CSV table of C-alpha atoms and ligand atoms in Angstrom, one decimal:
chain,number,residue,atom,x,y,z
A,298,MET,CA,-12.6,-29.9,-12.9
A,299,SER,CA,-9.0,-29.6,-14.1
A,300,ILE,CA,-7.2,-27.5,-11.4
A,301,ALA,CA,-3.3,-27.7,-11.2
A,302,GLN,CA,-2.0,-27.6,-8.2
A,303,ASN,CA,0.9,-25.5,-6.9
A,304,THR,CA,4.1,-27.4,-6.9
A,305,GLU,CA,7.0,-26.3,-5.0
A,306,THR,CA,8.6,-25.0,-8.0
A,307,ASP,CA,5.1,-23.1,-9.3
A,308,ALA,CA,5.9,-19.5,-7.3
A,309,LYS,CA,9.0,-18.1,-8.1
A,310,LEU,CA,10.5,-14.7,-6.1
A,311,ARG,CA,11.5,-11.6,-8.8
A,312,CYS,CA,13.2,-8.5,-8.1
A,313,ILE,CA,10.6,-5.7,-8.6
A,314,SER,CA,13.4,-3.3,-9.8
A,315,CYS,CA,16.2,-5.3,-11.6
A,316,GLY,CA,14.0,-8.6,-12.6
A,317,ALA,CA,16.4,-11.2,-11.0
A,318,THR,CA,15.1,-14.1,-10.2
A,319,PRO,CA,16.8,-15.8,-6.9
A,320,ASP,CA,16.1,-19.0,-6.3
A,321,SER,CA,15.7,-18.1,-2.8
A,322,ALA,CA,15.7,-15.2,-0.4
A,323,GLY,CA,18.2,-13.7,2.0
A,324,GLN,CA,17.3,-12.9,5.6
A,325,ASP,CA,16.4,-9.2,4.6
A,326,PHE,CA,13.9,-10.3,1.6
A,327,ARG,CA,15.8,-8.0,-0.8
A,328,CYS,CA,17.6,-8.3,-4.0
A,329,THR,CA,21.4,-9.4,-3.3
A,330,ALA,CA,21.9,-7.7,-6.9
A,331,CYS,CA,20.3,-4.5,-6.4
A,332,GLY,CA,18.8,-3.9,-2.9
A,333,ASP,CA,15.1,-3.8,-3.8
A,334,LEU,CA,12.0,-5.6,-2.9
A,335,LEU,CA,11.2,-9.3,-4.1
A,336,GLU,CA,8.0,-10.3,-4.7
A,337,PHE,CA,6.4,-13.8,-6.1
A,338,PHE,CA,5.1,-14.8,-9.4
A,339,PHE,CA,3.6,-17.8,-11.0
A,340,PRO,CA,5.2,-18.8,-13.9
A,341,GLY,CA,3.2,-21.6,-14.4
A,342,TRP,CA,-0.3,-19.0,-15.1
A,343,ILE,CA,1.6,-17.2,-18.0
A,344,SER,CA,-0.2,-18.8,-21.0
A,345,GLY,CA,-1.4,-17.4,-24.7
A,346,PRO,CA,-4.6,-15.1,-24.9
A,347,ASP,CA,-6.0,-17.4,-27.1
A,348,ALA,CA,-8.5,-20.8,-26.9
A,349,PHE,CA,-5.3,-22.8,-28.1
A,350,ASN,CA,-3.8,-21.9,-25.5
A,351,PRO,CA,-6.1,-21.3,-22.0
A,352,PRO,CA,-5.0,-19.8,-18.7
A,353,ALA,CA,-3.3,-23.0,-16.9
A,354,LEU,CA,-6.1,-22.5,-14.0
A,355,ASP,CA,-9.7,-22.9,-15.0
A,356,PRO,CA,-11.8,-20.0,-13.3
A,357,THR,CA,-15.2,-21.8,-13.3
A,358,ALA,CA,-13.4,-24.9,-12.0
A,359,LEU,CA,-11.1,-22.4,-8.8
A,360,LYS,CA,-14.6,-20.6,-8.1
A,361,SER,CA,-16.3,-24.1,-7.5
A,362,LEU,CA,-13.8,-25.6,-5.5
A,363,TRP,CA,-13.0,-22.4,-2.8
A,364,LEU,CA,-16.6,-22.2,-2.2
A,365,SER,CA,-16.9,-26.0,-1.6
A,366,ARG,CA,-14.4,-25.6,0.6
A,367,ARG,CA,-16.5,-23.7,2.8
A,368,THR,CA,-18.2,-26.7,4.4
A,369,SER,CA,-14.9,-28.6,5.2
A,370,ARG,CA,-13.6,-29.8,8.5
A,371,ASP,CA,-10.3,-29.3,7.2
A,372,ALA,CA,-8.2,-26.4,9.5
A,373,LEU,CA,-6.7,-25.6,5.8
A,374,ASP,CA,-10.3,-25.1,3.9
A,375,GLN,CA,-11.6,-22.9,7.0
A,376,SER,CA,-8.7,-20.8,6.7
A,377,GLY,CA,-10.7,-17.5,4.7
A,378,VAL,CA,-6.8,-17.6,3.6
A,379,TRP,CA,-5.8,-21.1,2.5
A,380,ARG,CA,-9.0,-21.6,1.0
A,381,PHE,CA,-7.3,-19.8,-1.6
A,382,ARG,CA,-4.2,-22.0,-1.7
A,383,GLU,CA,-3.9,-22.2,-5.5
A,384,LEU,CA,-2.9,-19.0,-5.7
A,385,LEU,CA,-0.2,-18.9,-2.7
A,386,PRO,CA,3.1,-20.2,-2.5
A,387,HIS,CA,3.5,-23.4,-1.8
A,388,ILE,CA,4.3,-24.5,1.7
A,389,PRO,CA,5.2,-28.0,1.8
A,390,ASN,CA,3.8,-30.6,4.4
A,391,PRO,CA,1.2,-28.4,5.2
A,392,GLU,CA,-0.3,-30.6,8.0
A,393,GLU,CA,3.2,-29.6,10.0
A,394,HIS,CA,3.9,-26.4,8.9
A,395,VAL,CA,0.9,-24.4,8.3
A,396,ILE,CA,0.1,-22.2,11.3
A,397,THR,CA,-3.7,-21.2,10.8
A,398,LEU,CA,-5.9,-19.5,13.6
A,399,ARG,CA,-9.0,-19.7,10.8
A,400,GLU,CA,-8.3,-15.9,9.2
A,401,GLY,CA,-9.8,-14.4,6.8
A,402,ASN,CA,-13.4,-15.1,6.4
A,403,THR,CA,-14.3,-11.4,7.0
A,404,PRO,CA,-17.5,-9.8,6.8
A,405,LEU,CA,-18.5,-7.1,4.3
A,406,TYR,CA,-21.3,-4.9,5.3
A,407,HIS,CA,-23.3,-2.0,4.3
A,408,LEU,CA,-22.8,1.6,5.7
A,409,PRO,CA,-26.3,3.1,5.3
A,410,ARG,CA,-25.3,6.2,7.0
A,411,CYS,CA,-22.0,6.6,5.8
A,412,ALA,CA,-23.6,5.8,2.1
A,413,ARG,CA,-26.2,9.1,3.0
A,414,ALA,CA,-23.5,11.3,4.1
A,415,THR,CA,-21.3,10.5,0.8
A,416,GLY,CA,-23.9,10.3,-1.6
A,417,VAL,CA,-22.3,6.8,-2.6
A,418,GLU,CA,-25.7,4.5,-2.6
A,419,ASN,CA,-23.6,1.3,-3.2
A,420,LEU,CA,-21.5,1.5,-0.3
A,421,HIS,CA,-19.5,-1.4,1.6
A,422,ALA,CA,-17.2,-2.2,3.9
A,423,LYS,CA,-14.6,-5.1,4.0
A,424,HIS,CA,-14.1,-5.5,7.4
A,425,GLN,CA,-10.4,-6.7,8.0
A,426,GLY,CA,-10.8,-5.8,12.1
A,427,MET,CA,-12.9,-9.3,12.4
A,428,ASN,CA,-9.5,-11.4,12.0
A,429,PRO,CA,-8.4,-13.3,15.0
A,430,THR,CA,-6.3,-10.3,16.2
A,431,ALA,CA,-8.7,-7.8,15.3
A,432,SER,CA,-6.5,-6.3,12.2
A,433,PHE,CA,-5.9,-7.4,8.3
A,434,LYS,CA,-2.3,-8.8,9.3
A,435,ASP,CA,-3.4,-12.0,10.0
A,436,THR,CA,-3.9,-13.0,6.7
A,437,GLY,CA,-0.4,-12.3,5.4
A,438,MET,CA,0.9,-13.9,8.8
A,439,THR,CA,-0.4,-16.9,8.2
A,440,VAL,CA,1.4,-17.3,5.4
A,441,ALA,CA,5.0,-16.0,6.3
A,442,ALA,CA,5.0,-17.3,9.9
A,443,SER,CA,4.1,-21.0,8.3
A,444,SER,CA,7.3,-20.3,5.9
A,445,ALA,CA,9.6,-19.5,8.9
A,446,HIS,CA,8.1,-22.9,10.5
A,447,GLN,CA,9.2,-24.5,7.3
A,448,GLY,CA,12.5,-23.1,7.6
A,449,GLY,CA,13.2,-24.2,11.1
A,450,PHE,CA,13.3,-20.8,12.5
A,451,ARG,CA,13.7,-20.5,16.2
A,452,TRP,CA,12.9,-16.8,16.3
A,453,VAL,CA,10.7,-14.6,13.9
A,454,ALA,CA,10.8,-10.4,14.5
A,455,CYS,CA,9.4,-7.4,13.5
A,456,ALA,CA,9.0,-3.8,13.6
A,457,SER,CA,5.9,-2.4,14.3
A,458,THR,CA,3.3,-0.1,14.6
A,459,GLY,CA,1.2,-2.2,17.0
A,460,ASN,CA,-0.9,-4.4,14.7
A,461,THR,CA,1.9,-6.6,12.5
A,462,SER,CA,3.3,-7.5,16.5
A,463,ALA,CA,0.3,-8.6,17.8
A,464,SER,CA,-0.3,-10.6,14.9
A,465,MET,CA,3.2,-12.2,14.7
A,466,ALA,CA,3.2,-12.7,18.6
A,467,ALA,CA,0.3,-14.7,18.3
A,468,TYR,CA,1.0,-16.6,15.3
A,469,ALA,CA,4.5,-17.5,16.3
A,470,ALA,CA,3.0,-19.1,19.9
A,471,ARG,CA,0.7,-21.0,17.8
A,472,GLY,CA,3.9,-22.5,15.7
A,473,ASN,CA,6.0,-22.6,18.8
A,474,MET,CA,8.5,-20.0,17.8
A,475,HIS,CA,9.7,-16.8,19.8
A,476,SER,CA,9.2,-13.9,19.0
A,477,LEU,CA,10.7,-10.5,19.1
A,478,VAL,CA,9.0,-7.2,19.0
A,479,LEU,CA,10.3,-3.7,18.3
A,480,ILE,CA,7.6,-1.1,18.6
A,481,PRO,CA,8.0,2.7,18.9
A,482,GLU,CA,8.0,3.5,22.7
A,483,GLY,CA,4.7,5.7,23.4
A,484,LYS,CA,3.6,5.6,20.1
A,485,ILE,CA,1.3,2.5,19.7
A,486,SER,CA,-2.5,2.0,21.6
A,487,TRP,CA,-2.2,0.0,25.2
A,488,GLY,CA,-4.6,-2.4,23.1
A,489,LYS,CA,-1.9,-3.7,20.8
A,490,LEU,CA,1.0,-3.8,23.0
A,491,SER,CA,-1.1,-5.8,25.7
A,492,GLN,CA,-1.7,-8.6,22.6
A,493,SER,CA,2.4,-8.9,22.0
A,494,LEU,CA,2.7,-9.7,25.7
A,495,ASP,CA,-0.1,-11.7,26.2
A,496,TYR,CA,1.1,-13.6,23.1
A,497,GLY,CA,4.6,-14.0,24.8
A,498,ALA,CA,6.5,-11.8,22.9
A,499,LEU,CA,9.9,-10.3,23.7
A,500,THR,CA,8.7,-6.9,23.3
A,501,CYS,CA,11.0,-4.0,22.7
A,502,GLN,CA,9.8,-0.4,23.2
A,503,LEU,CA,12.6,1.7,21.4
A,504,ARG,CA,13.1,5.2,22.1
A,505,SER,CA,12.6,6.0,18.3
A,506,ASP,CA,9.7,6.0,15.9
A,507,PHE,CA,8.5,2.9,13.5
A,508,ASP,CA,11.1,3.8,10.8
A,509,GLY,CA,13.8,4.0,13.5
A,510,CYS,CA,12.5,0.3,14.6
A,511,VAL,CA,12.7,-0.8,11.0
A,512,ARG,CA,16.4,0.5,10.7
A,513,ILE,CA,17.6,-1.4,14.0
A,514,LEU,CA,15.6,-4.6,12.4
A,515,ASN,CA,17.1,-4.9,9.3
A,516,ASP,CA,20.6,-4.6,10.9
A,517,LEU,CA,19.8,-7.6,13.2
A,518,VAL,CA,18.9,-10.2,10.9
A,519,ARG,CA,22.0,-9.9,8.9
A,520,GLN,CA,23.5,-11.1,11.9
A,521,LYS,CA,20.8,-13.1,14.0
A,522,PRO,CA,19.4,-16.2,12.6
A,523,VAL,CA,16.1,-14.2,13.0
A,524,TYR,CA,13.4,-14.8,10.4
A,525,LEU,CA,11.9,-11.2,9.7
A,526,LEU,CA,8.0,-11.0,9.3
A,527,ASN,CA,7.9,-7.4,8.3
A,528,SER,CA,5.6,-6.9,5.0
A,529,VAL,CA,9.2,-6.5,3.2
A,530,ASN,CA,8.5,-10.5,3.7
A,531,PRO,CA,6.9,-11.3,0.0
A,532,TYR,CA,4.8,-14.5,2.2
A,533,ARG,CA,3.1,-11.6,3.7
A,534,ILE,CA,2.2,-10.0,0.5
A,535,GLU,CA,1.0,-13.7,-1.2
A,536,GLY,CA,-1.6,-13.7,2.0
A,537,GLN,CA,-2.9,-10.4,2.3
A,538,LYS,CA,-4.0,-10.7,-1.5
A,539,THR,CA,-6.8,-13.1,0.0
A,540,ALA,CA,-9.1,-10.2,1.5
A,541,ALA,CA,-9.2,-9.3,-2.4
A,542,ILE,CA,-9.9,-12.8,-3.3
A,543,GLU,CA,-12.5,-13.4,-0.9
A,544,LEU,CA,-13.9,-9.6,-1.7
A,545,MET,CA,-14.8,-10.5,-5.2
A,546,GLU,CA,-16.1,-13.9,-4.3
A,547,GLN,CA,-18.4,-11.8,-1.9
A,548,LEU,CA,-19.9,-9.8,-5.0
A,549,ALA,CA,-20.5,-13.3,-6.7
A,550,TRP,CA,-16.8,-12.3,-8.6
A,551,GLU,CA,-18.5,-8.5,-10.1
A,552,PRO,CA,-15.5,-6.0,-9.3
A,553,PRO,CA,-16.8,-2.5,-7.5
A,554,ASP,CA,-15.9,0.6,-9.4
A,555,HIS,CA,-13.5,1.2,-6.7
A,556,ILE,CA,-11.7,0.1,-3.4
A,557,ILE,CA,-10.3,2.6,-0.9
A,558,VAL,CA,-7.3,1.2,1.1
A,559,PRO,CA,-5.4,3.2,3.7
A,560,GLY,CA,-1.9,3.7,2.9
A,561,GLY,CA,1.0,3.4,5.6
A,562,ASN,CA,4.2,0.6,5.2
A,563,LEU,CA,2.2,0.0,1.6
A,564,GLY,CA,2.2,-3.5,2.1
A,565,ASN,CA,-1.4,-3.9,2.0
A,566,SER,CA,-2.6,-1.8,-1.0
A,567,SER,CA,0.5,-4.0,-3.1
A,568,ALA,CA,-1.0,-7.2,-2.3
A,569,ILE,CA,-4.4,-6.3,-3.1
A,570,GLY,CA,-3.5,-4.8,-6.2
A,571,LYS,CA,-1.4,-7.7,-6.8
A,572,ALA,CA,-4.7,-9.7,-6.2
A,573,LEU,CA,-6.3,-7.4,-8.2
A,574,LEU,CA,-4.2,-8.6,-11.3
A,575,GLU,CA,-3.5,-11.7,-10.9
A,576,MET,CA,-7.3,-12.3,-11.1
A,577,ARG,CA,-7.6,-10.3,-14.3
A,578,GLU,CA,-4.9,-12.1,-15.9
A,579,LEU,CA,-7.1,-15.7,-14.8
A,580,LYS,CA,-9.5,-14.4,-16.1
A,581,LEU,CA,-11.9,-14.5,-12.4
A,582,ILE,CA,-12.6,-11.1,-12.8
A,583,SER,CA,-13.3,-8.9,-16.5
A,584,ARG,CA,-12.7,-5.9,-15.5
A,585,LEU,CA,-10.3,-3.9,-12.9
A,586,PRO,CA,-11.8,-1.6,-9.7
A,587,LYS,CA,-9.8,1.4,-9.6
A,588,LEU,CA,-7.7,1.2,-6.0
A,589,SER,CA,-6.8,4.0,-4.6
A,590,ILE,CA,-4.5,4.9,-1.2
A,591,ILE,CA,-5.7,7.2,1.2
A,592,GLN,CA,-2.7,8.6,4.0
A,593,ALA,CA,-2.8,10.8,7.2
A,594,GLN,CA,-1.8,14.2,6.1
A,595,GLY,CA,0.8,14.3,8.7
A,596,ALA,CA,2.4,10.7,7.4
A,597,ASN,CA,2.0,11.3,3.6
A,598,PRO,CA,5.0,10.5,1.8
A,599,PHE,CA,3.5,8.6,-0.6
A,600,TYR,CA,0.7,11.5,-1.4
A,601,ARG,CA,3.8,13.7,-2.1
A,602,SER,CA,5.6,11.0,-3.8
A,603,VAL,CA,2.7,10.6,-6.4
A,604,ARG,CA,1.6,14.3,-6.9
A,605,GLU,CA,4.9,16.4,-6.2
A,606,PHE,CA,7.3,13.8,-8.1
A,607,GLY,CA,5.2,11.7,-10.3
A,608,GLY,CA,6.0,8.6,-8.3
A,609,LYS,CA,9.9,8.8,-9.6
A,610,LYS,CA,11.0,9.4,-6.3
A,611,LEU,CA,9.8,9.3,-2.4
A,612,GLU,CA,11.1,11.7,0.4
A,613,PRO,CA,11.2,10.1,3.3
A,614,MET,CA,9.5,12.6,6.3
A,615,THR,CA,9.4,12.5,10.1
A,616,ALA,CA,6.2,11.2,10.0
A,617,ASP,CA,3.3,12.4,12.8
A,618,THR,CA,-0.5,11.1,13.3
A,619,LEU,CA,-3.0,10.2,16.0
A,620,ALA,CA,-3.7,7.1,13.5
A,621,THR,CA,-0.5,5.8,15.1
A,622,ALA,CA,-0.9,2.2,12.8
A,623,ILE,CA,-0.2,4.5,9.5
A,624,ARG,CA,2.5,6.4,11.3
A,625,ILE,CA,5.1,5.8,8.8
A,626,GLY,CA,7.2,8.4,7.4
A,627,ASN,CA,9.5,5.7,4.9
A,628,PRO,CA,7.6,3.3,3.7
A,629,ALA,CA,8.9,0.3,2.1
A,630,SER,CA,6.5,-1.0,-0.2
A,631,TRP,CA,6.1,2.3,-2.0
A,632,LYS,CA,7.1,1.2,-5.4
A,633,LYS,CA,5.1,-1.8,-5.3
A,634,ALA,CA,2.0,0.6,-4.4
A,635,LEU,CA,2.4,2.5,-6.9
A,636,ARG,CA,2.7,0.2,-9.6
A,637,VAL,CA,-1.0,-1.3,-8.6
A,638,LEU,CA,-1.9,2.6,-8.3
A,639,GLN,CA,-1.2,3.2,-11.8
A,640,ALA,CA,-2.2,0.0,-13.1
A,641,THR,CA,-5.7,-0.1,-11.9
A,642,GLY,CA,-5.9,3.8,-12.8
A,643,GLY,CA,-6.4,4.6,-8.6
A,644,GLU,CA,-6.0,7.8,-6.6
A,645,VAL,CA,-3.6,9.2,-3.8
A,646,GLU,CA,-5.6,11.3,-1.5
A,647,GLU,CA,-4.4,12.7,2.1
A,648,VAL,CA,-6.9,13.6,4.9
A,649,THR,CA,-6.4,15.4,8.5
A,650,GLU,CA,-6.2,14.5,11.9
A,651,VAL,CA,-10.3,15.9,12.4
A,652,GLU,CA,-11.2,14.4,8.7
A,653,ILE,CA,-10.1,10.9,10.3
A,654,ALA,CA,-11.9,11.5,13.7
A,655,ALA,CA,-15.0,12.2,12.3
A,656,ALA,CA,-14.8,9.7,9.6
A,657,LYS,CA,-14.4,7.3,12.4
A,658,ALA,CA,-17.3,8.2,14.4
A,659,GLU,CA,-19.5,8.1,11.3
A,660,ILE,CA,-18.4,4.5,10.6
A,661,GLY,CA,-18.9,3.5,14.5
A,662,ALA,CA,-22.5,5.1,14.0
A,663,ASP,CA,-23.4,2.5,11.7
A,664,GLY,CA,-22.3,0.0,13.9
A,665,ILE,CA,-19.4,-1.4,12.5
A,666,GLY,CA,-16.4,0.6,14.1
A,667,CYS,CA,-12.9,0.6,13.5
A,668,GLU,CA,-9.5,1.8,14.1
A,669,PRO,CA,-8.5,5.2,13.3
A,670,ALA,CA,-6.0,4.2,10.8
A,671,SER,CA,-9.0,2.4,8.7
A,672,ALA,CA,-11.1,5.5,8.9
A,673,VAL,CA,-9.5,7.4,6.4
A,674,THR,CA,-10.6,5.4,4.1
A,675,LEU,CA,-14.4,6.9,4.6
A,676,ALA,CA,-12.4,10.6,4.8
A,677,GLY,CA,-10.6,9.9,1.6
A,678,LEU,CA,-14.1,8.7,0.1
A,679,LYS,CA,-15.5,12.3,1.0
A,680,LYS,CA,-13.0,14.1,-0.4
A,681,LEU,CA,-12.6,11.5,-3.9
A,682,ARG,CA,-16.2,12.6,-4.0
A,683,ARG,CA,-15.7,16.6,-3.7
A,684,SER,CA,-13.1,16.0,-6.7
A,685,GLY,CA,-15.4,14.0,-8.7
A,686,PHE,CA,-13.0,10.9,-9.0
A,687,VAL,CA,-15.8,8.9,-7.4
A,688,LYS,CA,-19.3,9.4,-8.8
A,689,SER,CA,-22.7,8.8,-6.8
A,690,GLY,CA,-23.8,6.1,-8.9
A,691,GLU,CA,-20.3,4.0,-8.4
A,692,SER,CA,-20.1,0.9,-5.8
A,693,VAL,CA,-16.8,1.6,-3.3
A,694,VAL,CA,-15.8,-0.9,-1.0
A,695,LEU,CA,-13.7,0.7,1.8
A,696,ILE,CA,-11.1,-1.8,3.1
A,697,LEU,CA,-11.4,-1.5,6.9
A,698,THR,CA,-8.0,-2.6,8.4
A,699,GLY,CA,-8.4,-2.9,12.4
A,700,HIS,CA,-11.2,-3.7,15.3
A,701,LEU,CA,-12.4,-0.7,17.2
A,702,LEU,CA,-11.3,-1.8,20.3
A,703,LYS,CA,-7.9,-1.7,19.4
A,704,ASP,CA,-7.4,1.6,19.9
A,705,PRO,CA,-10.3,2.7,22.5
A,706,ASP,CA,-8.1,5.6,24.2
A,707,PHE,CA,-8.5,7.3,20.7
A,708,THR,CA,-12.5,7.2,20.8
A,709,ILE,CA,-12.9,8.1,24.4
A,710,LYS,CA,-11.0,11.1,23.8
A,711,PHE,CA,-12.7,11.6,20.6
A,712,HIS,CA,-16.3,11.4,22.1
A,713,ARG,CA,-15.5,13.5,25.5
A,714,GLY,CA,-14.2,15.7,23.5
A,715,ASP,CA,-10.4,16.4,24.6
A,716,LEU,CA,-8.8,14.5,21.6
A,717,PHE,CA,-7.8,17.6,20.0
A,718,ASP,CA,-7.3,19.8,23.4
A,719,GLY,CA,-4.5,22.3,23.3
A,720,THR,CA,-3.7,20.9,19.3
A,721,ALA,CA,-3.8,23.6,16.3
A,722,ASP,CA,-6.5,21.2,15.0
A,723,GLU,CA,-9.1,22.5,18.0
A,724,ALA,CA,-10.8,24.9,15.7
A,725,GLU,CA,-11.5,22.4,12.9
A,726,ALA,CA,-12.6,19.6,15.5
A,727,ALA,CA,-15.3,22.2,17.0
A,728,GLN,CA,-17.0,21.7,13.5
A,729,VAL,CA,-17.4,17.8,13.8
A,730,LYS,CA,-18.6,18.2,17.6
A,731,TYR,CA,-22.0,16.7,16.6
A,732,LEU,CA,-20.5,13.1,16.2
A,733,GLN,CA,-19.9,13.1,19.9
A,734,ARG,CA,-21.5,10.5,22.0
A,735,THR,CA,-20.4,12.0,25.6
A,736,PRO,CA,-20.7,9.4,28.2
A,737,VAL,CA,-23.1,10.8,31.2
A,738,VAL,CA,-23.1,10.7,34.8
A,739,LEU,CA,-25.9,10.1,37.1
A,740,ASP,CA,-26.9,9.3,40.3
A,741,ALA,CA,-28.1,5.4,40.7
A,742,ASN,CA,-31.7,7.0,40.8
A,743,LEU,CA,-34.6,5.3,38.1
A,744,GLY,CA,-36.1,9.0,38.0
A,745,VAL,CA,-32.8,10.4,36.8
A,746,VAL,CA,-32.3,7.6,34.6
A,747,ILE,CA,-35.8,7.7,33.0
A,748,ALA,CA,-35.3,11.5,32.7
A,749,ALA,CA,-32.2,11.1,31.1
A,750,LEU,CA,-34.0,8.4,28.3
A,751,ASP,CA,-36.3,10.9,27.8
A,752,ALA,CA,-34.2,13.6,27.0
A,753,ALA,CA,-32.2,11.1,24.7
A,754,GLU,CA,-35.9,10.4,22.9
A,755,ARG,CA,-36.7,13.8,22.1
A,756,ASP,CA,-33.1,14.4,20.7
A,757,SER,CA,-33.5,11.3,18.5
A,758,GLY,CA,-36.1,13.0,16.4
A,759,SER,CA,-33.1,15.6,15.2
A,760,ASP,CA,-30.2,12.5,15.6
A,761,SER,CA,-28.0,14.7,16.6
A,762,ARG,CA,-25.1,12.7,14.7
A,763,ARG,CA,-26.2,13.7,11.5
A,764,ALA,CA,-24.0,16.6,9.5
A,765,PRO,CA,-26.2,20.0,9.9
A,766,SER,CA,-26.6,19.7,5.9
A,767,GLU,CA,-27.5,16.1,5.6
A,768,PRO,CA,-31.7,15.9,5.2
A,769,SER,CA,-33.2,14.1,7.9
A,770,ASP,CA,-35.8,11.6,6.2
A,771,ALA,CA,-33.2,10.0,3.5
A,772,LYS,CA,-34.1,6.6,3.1
A,773,GLU,CA,-32.1,3.9,4.1
A,774,LYS,CA,-31.1,1.2,1.7
A,775,LEU,CA,-31.2,-2.5,2.8
A,776,ASN,CA,-28.5,-4.1,3.4
A,777,ARG,CA,-27.2,-7.1,0.5
B,76,F0G,N1,-4.5,0.0,8.9
B,76,F0G,C1,-4.0,-0.6,10.2
B,76,F0G,C2,-5.1,-0.8,11.2
B,76,F0G,C3,-2.5,-0.4,10.1
B,76,F0G,O1,-2.3,-2.0,11.4
B,76,F0G,C4,-1.8,-0.6,8.9
B,76,F0G,C5,-0.4,-1.2,9.6
B,76,F0G,C6,-2.2,0.1,8.4
B,76,F0G,C7,-3.4,0.2,8.1
B,76,F0G,C8,-1.1,0.4,6.5
B,76,F0G,O2,-1.3,-0.8,6.2
B,76,F0G,O3,1.4,-0.6,6.1
B,76,F0G,O4,0.2,-2.0,4.8
B,76,F0G,O5,0.0,-0.3,4.3
B,76,F0G,N2,0.4,-1.2,10.3
B,76,F0G,C9,1.8,-2.0,10.2
B,76,F0G,C10,1.8,-2.1,11.8
B,76,F0G,C11,2.6,-1.4,9.8
B,76,F0G,O6,3.6,-2.7,11.9
B,76,F0G,O7,1.4,-2.6,12.5
B,76,F0G,P1,0.1,-0.9,5.2
């Protein structure tokens, strides 16, 4: 097997706008020449297109090496991120510096009910909420936190809508570093806040929104020796690439027709797109899935950038959505996301608050569950089906980014029927009442409970969680 190991010099930084290739990044991870974002590239991979100049990494050898690591006892091999380390920047002395919670290794599920509801039989979800801190952030955090450790930093910091902060706090604690969290006061879920507290972060709730927290943090890292762990940090993007690599492995390296991701700060879509392009370059896959990005209508600056301005500019906005994870009005990585959207031929969509809530309950009814921001993927798929962009015979993978238990308040309010009380969405919400499962309060009496069971059994014949138009005898396709 001939596998070139990454050496320290393999991964290089490059500015996404002016192409400058600095030897190292400053505290804010921005290009000192033009101020835009940096990304890693791997000059050692570049080779000619013909047999006389084959790829520097042998794709067949890589696939079998990665598979063999699944039975290893080594912590790095057990991580679903570091298992793919040939495609990541090298961390010197990994035994000393790599901080891993065995992230990645997330399941791919068939969604039979959602498949029926969308008319896409081959519909799967890659559940990144099944990571150690219950969101996709862990896959990037293990790489970026390890880089902070290797750099000898005492403090790491992020601005967050809740998941980055939970993940950062955990990895900092594991790596014996202090962590500073800046979150918008009152605008993140309790589940996420409780995580950063328990993992020991200095948690500052700023009277601002996510974008305001980012502004303060950017100024802070220029004054203090604090390592920035937001997704402008290109190590984060590299780690998050592995979700796409692992997905391709799970699909026996046969890409689906479509991958659909939520869009907030747009780091994740950039990472998944980067992985797809690199995998094709390395001949690990032979064609590209279309990568589509879905935003909440109340936090849709990228959707508007693409639809209204042809991607030429992005107008920041004041964002508002109950999917608080993606309540972001000025996404840092929009240019990276635009590039992968165009390179893969994907689409961008926006979905309403009620569409998000309904999609979340539908994913839940498949026994999977996710947080509201993840559910924009299913809501977006429905729109992409209606527009004809996704066809019924095509295969689709939704990237579910966070676990159901991240935001139980949202779920309880939806099922109790008061999520949209007093809002402009009340009338639209009435149309998805059939998805609600209201808890019942009963006397502690056997007869009463049996009566409730019998009533539920009578109702189940007409399964009240099906949309009124849906045929009740549709056959379920077995999970792969
Ligand atoms: N889904 C969830 C559950 C998220 O937490 C986020 C982002 C996204 C989707 C969007 O991903 O920003 O890469 O486009 N959460 C960040 C945070 C901003 O601070 O936790 P993105």
